[in-house]
Amino acid sequence: QPETREAKKARLAEMALQKKDGQETKTKKTQVIKYGLNHVTTLIENKEAKLVVIAHDVDPIEMVCWLPALCRKKDVPYCIIKGKSRLGQLVHKNRASVVTLSSIRTEDKSELDKLADNFKAQFNDNADVRRRWGGGIMGIKSQHVMQRREKAIQIEQAKKLGLQIV
């Protein structure tokens, strides 16, 4: 749940009182889910994100198709779930294409670590997820070009050996 106005006011008043007395300001950081593509990207780049959740039905898909690669590079666990409206419910919006957890309570840390390990095995370390596009079959023109190259290389090799191939 997000911090209410009253709770924020009380937290800030306590902080001001501590600052006035000359003490170090110690307040509890609120645990919230961060959302929004730009915000989540900066959290991943700064390695502040603990877990990234991406929606599968983002349109256009190019908005998030690079996020898994970034998460793999920065070693941040990520998962892809069904429906951006489900993510939106978490942050009290209609839709959210990507959300992340950046700070968690200590009592929930073991549960998050278990989830992160599962997601790393399923998504980050899974080579099947990283597709190789195309079957390596060239078009007819490219095949002819490659055949001509092969033939030229064979003729050159034969010249070096002193043989004559026509």
Short mmCIF file of C-alpha atoms in Angstrom, two decimals:
data_model
loop_
_atom_site.label_atom_id
_atom_site.label_comp_id
_atom_site.label_asym_id
_atom_site.label_seq_id
_atom_site.Cartn_x
_atom_site.Cartn_y
_atom_site.Cartn_z
CA GLN A 1 0.00 0.00 0.00
CA PRO A 2 1.26 3.50 -0.76
CA GLU A 3 2.05 5.88 2.07
CA THR A 4 -0.97 7.98 3.08
CA ARG A 5 -0.81 11.75 3.36
CA GLU A 6 -1.08 11.61 7.15
CA ALA A 7 1.70 9.03 7.41
CA LYS A 8 3.94 11.10 5.14
CA LYS A 9 3.22 14.23 7.16
CA ALA A 10 4.08 12.42 10.40
CA ARG A 11 7.26 10.97 8.88
CA LEU A 12 8.42 14.37 7.62
CA ALA A 13 7.60 16.03 10.97
CA GLU A 14 9.64 13.40 12.79
CA MET A 15 12.50 13.93 10.35
CA ALA A 16 12.37 17.70 10.89
CA LEU A 17 12.37 17.24 14.67
CA GLN A 18 15.40 14.96 14.48
CA LYS A 19 17.20 17.43 12.23
CA LYS A 20 16.36 20.30 14.60
CA ASP A 21 17.79 18.40 17.60
CA GLY A 22 21.01 17.80 15.63
CA GLN A 23 20.53 14.04 15.40
CA GLU A 24 20.98 11.96 12.30
CA THR A 25 17.70 11.72 10.47
CA LYS A 26 16.59 8.12 10.66
CA THR A 27 13.25 7.27 9.13
CA LYS A 28 11.90 4.12 7.65
CA LYS A 29 12.02 4.09 3.89
CA THR A 30 8.64 3.07 2.56
CA GLN A 31 8.51 -0.14 0.58
CA VAL A 32 6.74 0.60 -2.67
CA ILE A 33 6.58 -0.98 -6.08
CA LYS A 34 8.26 1.19 -8.71
CA TYR A 35 6.65 1.36 -12.13
CA GLY A 36 7.06 3.15 -15.42
CA LEU A 37 9.47 2.19 -18.14
CA ASN A 38 11.92 5.07 -17.73
CA HIS A 39 12.00 4.80 -13.95
CA VAL A 40 12.47 1.03 -13.99
CA THR A 41 15.23 1.37 -16.61
CA THR A 42 17.19 3.75 -14.39
CA LEU A 43 16.75 1.43 -11.41
CA ILE A 44 18.07 -1.51 -13.45
CA GLU A 45 21.02 0.49 -14.77
CA ASN A 46 21.93 1.57 -11.22
CA LYS A 47 21.45 -2.04 -10.02
CA GLU A 48 18.86 -0.90 -7.48
CA ALA A 49 16.15 -3.21 -8.83
CA LYS A 50 15.80 -6.51 -6.98
CA LEU A 51 13.21 -8.07 -9.31
CA VAL A 52 11.72 -6.82 -12.58
CA VAL A 53 8.29 -7.93 -13.81
CA ILE A 54 7.46 -7.33 -17.48
CA ALA A 55 4.00 -7.63 -19.07
CA HIS A 56 3.69 -9.81 -22.18
CA ASP A 57 1.07 -7.73 -24.01
CA VAL A 58 2.85 -4.38 -24.32
CA ASP A 59 2.04 -2.60 -27.56
CA PRO A 60 4.30 -1.74 -29.37
CA ILE A 61 6.48 -4.58 -28.13
CA GLU A 62 9.63 -2.61 -29.04
CA MET A 63 9.10 -0.60 -25.86
CA VAL A 64 10.14 -3.53 -23.66
CA CYS A 65 11.83 -6.05 -25.95
CA TRP A 66 15.29 -4.81 -24.89
CA LEU A 67 14.59 -5.01 -21.15
CA PRO A 68 15.45 -8.73 -20.75
CA ALA A 69 18.86 -8.13 -22.36
CA LEU A 70 19.51 -5.22 -19.98
CA CYS A 71 18.44 -7.32 -17.00
CA ARG A 72 20.76 -10.13 -18.10
CA LYS A 73 23.64 -7.69 -18.53
CA LYS A 74 23.13 -6.08 -15.11
CA ASP A 75 22.37 -9.48 -13.49
CA VAL A 76 18.90 -8.46 -12.31
CA PRO A 77 16.28 -11.24 -12.15
CA TYR A 78 13.26 -10.64 -14.36
CA CYS A 79 10.09 -12.45 -15.32
CA ILE A 80 7.43 -12.02 -17.97
CA ILE A 81 3.83 -12.34 -16.85
CA LYS A 82 0.49 -12.37 -18.57
CA GLY A 83 -1.35 -9.08 -18.74
CA LYS A 84 -0.32 -5.49 -18.16
CA SER A 85 -3.63 -4.92 -16.39
CA ARG A 86 -2.49 -7.31 -13.62
CA LEU A 87 0.60 -5.18 -13.13
CA GLY A 88 -1.60 -2.08 -13.15
CA GLN A 89 -3.61 -3.46 -10.24
CA LEU A 90 -0.44 -3.62 -8.16
CA VAL A 91 0.25 0.09 -8.61
CA HIS A 92 -3.39 1.24 -8.58
CA LYS A 93 -3.49 2.14 -12.28
CA ASN A 94 -5.33 0.68 -15.27
CA ARG A 95 -2.19 -0.66 -16.91
CA ALA A 96 1.53 -0.90 -16.22
CA SER A 97 3.94 -2.44 -18.70
CA VAL A 98 6.78 -3.01 -16.23
CA VAL A 99 7.19 -2.89 -12.43
CA THR A 100 10.10 -3.54 -10.10
CA LEU A 101 10.89 -4.06 -6.45
CA SER A 102 13.76 -1.90 -5.25
CA SER A 103 13.50 -2.20 -1.47
CA ILE A 104 11.99 -4.98 0.61
CA ARG A 105 11.44 -5.77 4.26
CA THR A 106 14.03 -8.02 5.88
CA GLU A 107 11.44 -10.64 6.81
CA ASP A 108 10.47 -10.97 3.12
CA LYS A 109 14.06 -11.20 1.87
CA SER A 110 14.24 -15.01 1.93
CA GLU A 111 11.01 -15.29 -0.04
CA LEU A 112 12.26 -12.78 -2.63
CA ASP A 113 15.59 -14.62 -2.92
CA LYS A 114 13.72 -17.84 -3.61
CA LEU A 115 11.62 -16.14 -6.29
CA ALA A 116 14.69 -14.45 -7.78
CA ASP A 117 16.54 -17.78 -8.02
CA ASN A 118 13.56 -19.40 -9.76
CA PHE A 119 13.20 -16.51 -12.21
CA LYS A 120 16.93 -16.45 -12.92
CA ALA A 121 16.81 -20.14 -13.81
CA GLN A 122 13.65 -19.70 -15.90
CA PHE A 123 14.48 -16.48 -17.72
CA ASN A 124 17.98 -15.03 -17.16
CA ASP A 125 20.02 -18.22 -17.57
CA ASN A 126 17.70 -19.96 -20.04
CA ALA A 127 19.31 -20.06 -23.47
CA ASP A 128 16.04 -21.19 -25.12
CA VAL A 129 14.46 -17.85 -24.26
CA ARG A 130 17.12 -16.04 -26.30
CA ARG A 131 15.98 -17.00 -29.76
CA ARG A 132 18.13 -17.09 -32.81
CA TRP A 133 16.07 -15.69 -35.62
CA GLY A 134 16.07 -17.27 -39.05
CA GLY A 135 17.14 -20.73 -40.10
CA GLY A 136 20.35 -19.70 -41.82
CA ILE A 137 18.84 -20.32 -45.25
CA MET A 138 19.92 -17.69 -47.74
CA GLY A 139 17.91 -16.45 -50.68
CA ILE A 140 18.60 -17.69 -54.21
CA LYS A 141 20.70 -14.65 -55.16
CA SER A 142 22.87 -14.98 -52.07
CA GLN A 143 23.28 -18.71 -52.73
CA HIS A 144 24.55 -17.97 -56.27
CA VAL A 145 26.96 -15.32 -54.94
CA MET A 146 28.33 -17.81 -52.40
CA GLN A 147 28.73 -20.50 -55.11
CA ARG A 148 30.68 -18.06 -57.29
CA ARG A 149 32.91 -17.18 -54.33
CA GLU A 150 33.54 -20.85 -53.57
CA LYS A 151 34.44 -21.50 -57.21
CA ALA A 152 36.82 -18.48 -57.27
CA ILE A 153 38.53 -19.71 -54.11
CA GLN A 154 38.93 -23.21 -55.60
CA ILE A 155 40.45 -21.78 -58.80
CA GLU A 156 42.89 -19.66 -56.77
CA GLN A 157 43.89 -22.67 -54.65
CA ALA A 158 44.46 -24.69 -57.82
CA LYS A 159 46.66 -21.92 -59.28
CA LYS A 160 48.76 -21.94 -56.14
CA LEU A 161 49.26 -25.69 -56.47
CA GLY A 162 49.97 -25.38 -60.17
CA LEU A 163 46.93 -27.29 -61.36
CA GLN A 164 44.57 -26.14 -64.05
CA ILE A 165 40.80 -26.38 -63.27
CA VAL A 166 38.28 -25.10 -65.78
#
